[in-house]
Amino acid sequence: MAAKMQFDLVSPERRLASMAVDAVQIPAADGDMTAMADHAPLITTLRPGVLRVDGAESGAETAYFITGGFADVAGPAITVLAEQAMPASEVTADVMDGFISQARAAHDKLRDGDAGQPGLDAAAKLVADLEMAKSQLVG
């Protein structure tokens, strides 16, 4: 039996999860990663994406959409501090289209500005990350 670790997911609006789990798949800024019990300690920034939790009390995989934030992995515990988060079951195409529309508007504003505008690549990546999350959550 795999060792359990404590998982907590909080956003400014609410605590979404606090449970013992086997593993957490994290959309880290530098690539997806899976944290398990006894993982090396680390703090990483998060990109928009789907955070998946395996081995919760219900036995089923639980998924959440997050817009970014930080994950603190410390051996027997992982805490995710999300900018915005919601259970995947609450995500609709309209919700995702709203996030994508805001990101595209910010990207277009930067693109139409002076050449070499800082943040243009990051804005384009944000749009791409949100589109990928939408395809994973609502097709």
PDB file of C-alpha atoms in Angstrom, residues 4-5 7 19-25 34-36 51-57 59-63:
ATOM      1  CA  LYS A   4      -0.369   8.678   2.023  1.00  0.00           C
ATOM      2  CA  MET A   5       0.441  12.358   2.244  1.00  0.00           C
ATOM      3  CA  PHE A   7      -2.949  17.455   0.452  1.00  0.00           C
ATOM      4  CA  MET A  19      -7.334  15.080   2.520  1.00  0.00           C
ATOM      5  CA  ALA A  20      -4.865  12.207   2.640  1.00  0.00           C
ATOM      6  CA  VAL A  21      -3.842  11.155  -0.894  1.00  0.00           C
ATOM      7  CA  ASP A  22      -1.408   8.894  -2.747  1.00  0.00           C
ATOM      8  CA  ALA A  23      -0.238  11.391  -5.384  1.00  0.00           C
ATOM      9  CA  VAL A  24      -0.899  14.842  -6.819  1.00  0.00           C
ATOM     10  CA  GLN A  25      -0.280  15.676 -10.485  1.00  0.00           C
ATOM     11  CA  THR A  34       3.724  14.246  -9.771  1.00  0.00           C
ATOM     12  CA  ALA A  35       4.319  14.613  -6.041  1.00  0.00           C
ATOM     13  CA  MET A  36       4.089  11.581  -3.762  1.00  0.00           C
ATOM     14  CA  LEU A  51      -4.463  19.467 -10.985  1.00  0.00           C
ATOM     15  CA  ARG A  52      -5.271  15.778 -10.397  1.00  0.00           C
ATOM     16  CA  VAL A  53      -5.399  14.000  -7.053  1.00  0.00           C
ATOM     17  CA  ASP A  54      -5.059  10.203  -6.850  1.00  0.00           C
ATOM     18  CA  GLY A  55      -5.947   7.967  -3.927  1.00  0.00           C
ATOM     19  CA  ALA A  56      -8.272  10.235  -1.992  1.00  0.00           C
ATOM     20  CA  GLU A  57     -10.679   8.671   0.508  1.00  0.00           C
ATOM     21  CA  GLY A  59     -10.908   6.121  -4.222  1.00  0.00           C
ATOM     22  CA  ALA A  60     -11.640   8.059  -7.402  1.00  0.00           C
ATOM     23  CA  GLU A  61      -9.344  10.558  -9.063  1.00  0.00           C
ATOM     24  CA  THR A  62     -10.346  14.127  -8.239  1.00  0.00           C
ATOM     25  CA  ALA A  63      -9.531  16.982 -10.611  1.00  0.00           C
TER      26      ALA A  63
END
